[in-house]
mmCIF file of C-alpha atoms in Angstrom:
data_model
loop_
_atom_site.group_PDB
_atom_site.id
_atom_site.type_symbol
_atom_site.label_atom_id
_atom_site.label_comp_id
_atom_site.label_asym_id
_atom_site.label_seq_id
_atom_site.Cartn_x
_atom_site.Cartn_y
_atom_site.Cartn_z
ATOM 1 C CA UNK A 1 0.000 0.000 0.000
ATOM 2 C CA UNK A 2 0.900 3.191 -0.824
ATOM 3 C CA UNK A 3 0.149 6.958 0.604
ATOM 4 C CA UNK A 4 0.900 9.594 -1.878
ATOM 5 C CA UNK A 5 0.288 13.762 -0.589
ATOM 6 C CA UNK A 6 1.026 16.683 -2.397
ATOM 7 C CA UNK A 7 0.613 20.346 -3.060
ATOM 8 C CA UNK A 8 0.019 21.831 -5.606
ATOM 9 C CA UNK A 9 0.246 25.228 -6.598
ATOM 10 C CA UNK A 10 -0.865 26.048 -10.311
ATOM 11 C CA UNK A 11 1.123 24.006 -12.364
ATOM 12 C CA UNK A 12 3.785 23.840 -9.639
ATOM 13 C CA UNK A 13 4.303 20.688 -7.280
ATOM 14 C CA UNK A 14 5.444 22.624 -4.469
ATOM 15 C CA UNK A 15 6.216 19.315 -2.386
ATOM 16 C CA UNK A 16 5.258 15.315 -2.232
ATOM 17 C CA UNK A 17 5.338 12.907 0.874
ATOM 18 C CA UNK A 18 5.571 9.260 0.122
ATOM 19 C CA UNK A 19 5.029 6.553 2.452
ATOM 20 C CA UNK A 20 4.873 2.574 2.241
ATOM 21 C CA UNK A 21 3.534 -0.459 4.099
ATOM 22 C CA UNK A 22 5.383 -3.488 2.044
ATOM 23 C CA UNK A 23 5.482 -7.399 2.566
ATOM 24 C CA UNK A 24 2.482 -7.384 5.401
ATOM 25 C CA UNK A 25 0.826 -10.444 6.130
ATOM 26 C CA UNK A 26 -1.485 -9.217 8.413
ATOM 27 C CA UNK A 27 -3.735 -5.812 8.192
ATOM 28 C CA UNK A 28 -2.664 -2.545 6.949
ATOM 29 C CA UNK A 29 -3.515 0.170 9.142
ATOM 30 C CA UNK A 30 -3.435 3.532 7.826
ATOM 31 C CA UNK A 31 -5.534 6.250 9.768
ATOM 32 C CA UNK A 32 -5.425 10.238 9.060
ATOM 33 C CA UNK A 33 -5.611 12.315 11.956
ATOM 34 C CA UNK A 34 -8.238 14.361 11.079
ATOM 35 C CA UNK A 35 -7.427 17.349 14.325
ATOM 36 C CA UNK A 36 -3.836 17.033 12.547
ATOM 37 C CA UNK A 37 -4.855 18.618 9.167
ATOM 38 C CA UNK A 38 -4.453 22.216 8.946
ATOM 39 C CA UNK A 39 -3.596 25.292 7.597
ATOM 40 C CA UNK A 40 -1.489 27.169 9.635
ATOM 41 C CA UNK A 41 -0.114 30.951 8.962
ATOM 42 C CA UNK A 42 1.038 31.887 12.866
ATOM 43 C CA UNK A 43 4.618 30.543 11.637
ATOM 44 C CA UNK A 44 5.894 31.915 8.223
ATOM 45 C CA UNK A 45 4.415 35.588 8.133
ATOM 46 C CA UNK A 46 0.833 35.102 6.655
ATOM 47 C CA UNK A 47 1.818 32.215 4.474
ATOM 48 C CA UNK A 48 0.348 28.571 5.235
ATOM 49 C CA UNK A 49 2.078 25.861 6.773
ATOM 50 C CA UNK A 50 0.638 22.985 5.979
ATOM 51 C CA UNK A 51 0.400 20.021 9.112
ATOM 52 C CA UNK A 52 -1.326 16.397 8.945
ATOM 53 C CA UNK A 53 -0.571 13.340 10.854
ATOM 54 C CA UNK A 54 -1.249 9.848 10.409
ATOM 55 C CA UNK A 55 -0.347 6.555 11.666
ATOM 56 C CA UNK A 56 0.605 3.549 9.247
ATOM 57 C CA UNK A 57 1.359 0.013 10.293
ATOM 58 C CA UNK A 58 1.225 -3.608 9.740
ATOM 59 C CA UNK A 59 -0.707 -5.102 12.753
ATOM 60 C CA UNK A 60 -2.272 -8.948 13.527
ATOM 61 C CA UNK A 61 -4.665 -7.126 16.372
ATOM 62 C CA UNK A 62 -4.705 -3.966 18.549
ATOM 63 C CA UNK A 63 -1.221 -3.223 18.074
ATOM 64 C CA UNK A 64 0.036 0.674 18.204
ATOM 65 C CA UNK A 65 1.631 2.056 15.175
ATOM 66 C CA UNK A 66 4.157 4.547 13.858
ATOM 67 C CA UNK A 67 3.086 7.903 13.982
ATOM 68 C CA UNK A 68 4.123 10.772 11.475
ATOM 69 C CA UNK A 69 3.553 14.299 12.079
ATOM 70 C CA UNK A 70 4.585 16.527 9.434
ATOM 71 C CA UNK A 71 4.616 20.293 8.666
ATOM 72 C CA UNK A 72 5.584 21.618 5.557
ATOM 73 C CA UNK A 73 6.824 25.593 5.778
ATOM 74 C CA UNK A 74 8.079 27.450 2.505
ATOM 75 C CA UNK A 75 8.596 23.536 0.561
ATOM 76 C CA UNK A 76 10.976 22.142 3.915
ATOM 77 C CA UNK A 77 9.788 19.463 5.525
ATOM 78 C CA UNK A 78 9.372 19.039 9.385
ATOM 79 C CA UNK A 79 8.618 15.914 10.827
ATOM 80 C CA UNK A 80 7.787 14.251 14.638
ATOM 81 C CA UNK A 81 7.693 11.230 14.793
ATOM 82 C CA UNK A 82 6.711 8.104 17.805
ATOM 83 C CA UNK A 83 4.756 5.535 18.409
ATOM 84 C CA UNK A 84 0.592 5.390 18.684
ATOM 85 C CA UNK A 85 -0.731 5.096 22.325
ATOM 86 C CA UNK A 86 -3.775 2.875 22.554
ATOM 87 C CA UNK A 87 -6.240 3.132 25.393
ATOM 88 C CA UNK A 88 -8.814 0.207 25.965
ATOM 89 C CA UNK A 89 -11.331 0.773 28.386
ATOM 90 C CA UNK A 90 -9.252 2.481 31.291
ATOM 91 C CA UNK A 91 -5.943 0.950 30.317
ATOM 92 C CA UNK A 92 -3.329 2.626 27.858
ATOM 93 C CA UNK A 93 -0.250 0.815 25.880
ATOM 94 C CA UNK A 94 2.394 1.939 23.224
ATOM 95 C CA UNK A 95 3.539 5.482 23.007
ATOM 96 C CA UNK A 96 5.982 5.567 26.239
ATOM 97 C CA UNK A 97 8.850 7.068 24.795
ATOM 98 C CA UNK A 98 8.460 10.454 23.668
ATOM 99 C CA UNK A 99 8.245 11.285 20.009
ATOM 100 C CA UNK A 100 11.637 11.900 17.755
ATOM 101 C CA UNK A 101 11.865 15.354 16.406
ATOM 102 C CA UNK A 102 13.796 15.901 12.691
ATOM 103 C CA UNK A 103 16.835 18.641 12.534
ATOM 104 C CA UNK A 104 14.502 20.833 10.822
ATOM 105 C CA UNK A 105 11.687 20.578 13.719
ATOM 106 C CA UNK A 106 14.416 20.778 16.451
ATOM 107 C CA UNK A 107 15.714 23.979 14.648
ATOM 108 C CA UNK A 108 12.028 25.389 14.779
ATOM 109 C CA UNK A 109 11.463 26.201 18.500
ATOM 110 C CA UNK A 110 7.860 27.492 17.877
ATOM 111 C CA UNK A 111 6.959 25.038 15.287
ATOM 112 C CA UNK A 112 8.160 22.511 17.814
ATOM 113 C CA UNK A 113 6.336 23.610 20.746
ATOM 114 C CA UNK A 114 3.426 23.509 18.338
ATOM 115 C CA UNK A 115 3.315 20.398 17.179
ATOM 116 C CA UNK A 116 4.612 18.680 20.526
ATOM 117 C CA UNK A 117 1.234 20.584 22.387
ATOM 118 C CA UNK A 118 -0.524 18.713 19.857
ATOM 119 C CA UNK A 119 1.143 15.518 20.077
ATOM 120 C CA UNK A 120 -1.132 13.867 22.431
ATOM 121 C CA UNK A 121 -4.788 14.445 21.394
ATOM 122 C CA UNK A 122 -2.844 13.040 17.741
ATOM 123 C CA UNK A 123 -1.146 9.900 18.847
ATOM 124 C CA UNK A 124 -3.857 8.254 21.374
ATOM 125 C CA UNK A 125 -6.342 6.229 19.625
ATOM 126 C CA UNK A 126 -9.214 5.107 22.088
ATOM 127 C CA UNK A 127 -10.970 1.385 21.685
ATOM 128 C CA UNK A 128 -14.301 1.096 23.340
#
């Protein structure tokens, strides 16, 4: 399975994010975050900076995931990424350590703080 995103401006691709679950015997997950996708202009003087999230996995059961939080400012890519935290009833597994910034994210303090405030409502899926 494949995820393909883009934007596109006019004629112009201003940017593409590829992603990949190969080889997987069991189920594909692949969930969009939908609190994750936005339009942000608070961080590049009036122009948009584009965030989504999702989480992508092979998984035999309720297993957590990878989760990938990207922002995409003025065509550079900034990316957090950890693991999904699953909550059943009142107990919670997966997602202990905390998520991984990129260089550009860690060179982004505000962007960061963003994202990281975020990180949370993003990565915890709830089973009833």
């Amino acid at each position: 399975m494949t995820l393909l995103v883009k934007q596109v401006t006019g004629y112009s691709n201003d940017w593409t994010l590829k992603d990949f679950v190969r080889n997987c015997g069991e189920d594909i997950k692949l969930d969009i975050a939908p609190d994750s996708v936005e339009v942000n202009k608070i961080f590049s003087d009036g122009v948009g900076t584009v965030l989504f999230a999702y989480k992508i996995g092979c998984v035999g059961g309720i297993d957590p995931v990878i989760v990938k939080y990207f922002a995409f400012k003025n065509g550079v890519k900034y990316s957090l990424r950890g693991e999904e935290h699953i909550i059943v009833g009142s107990e919670g597994f997966g997602g202990e350590k905390a998520p991984v910034p990129d260089f550009n994210l860690r060179n982004d303090k505000s962007l960061l703080k963003y994202m990281m405030g975020k990180w949370d409502s993003i990565s915890t899926t709830k089973i009833n």
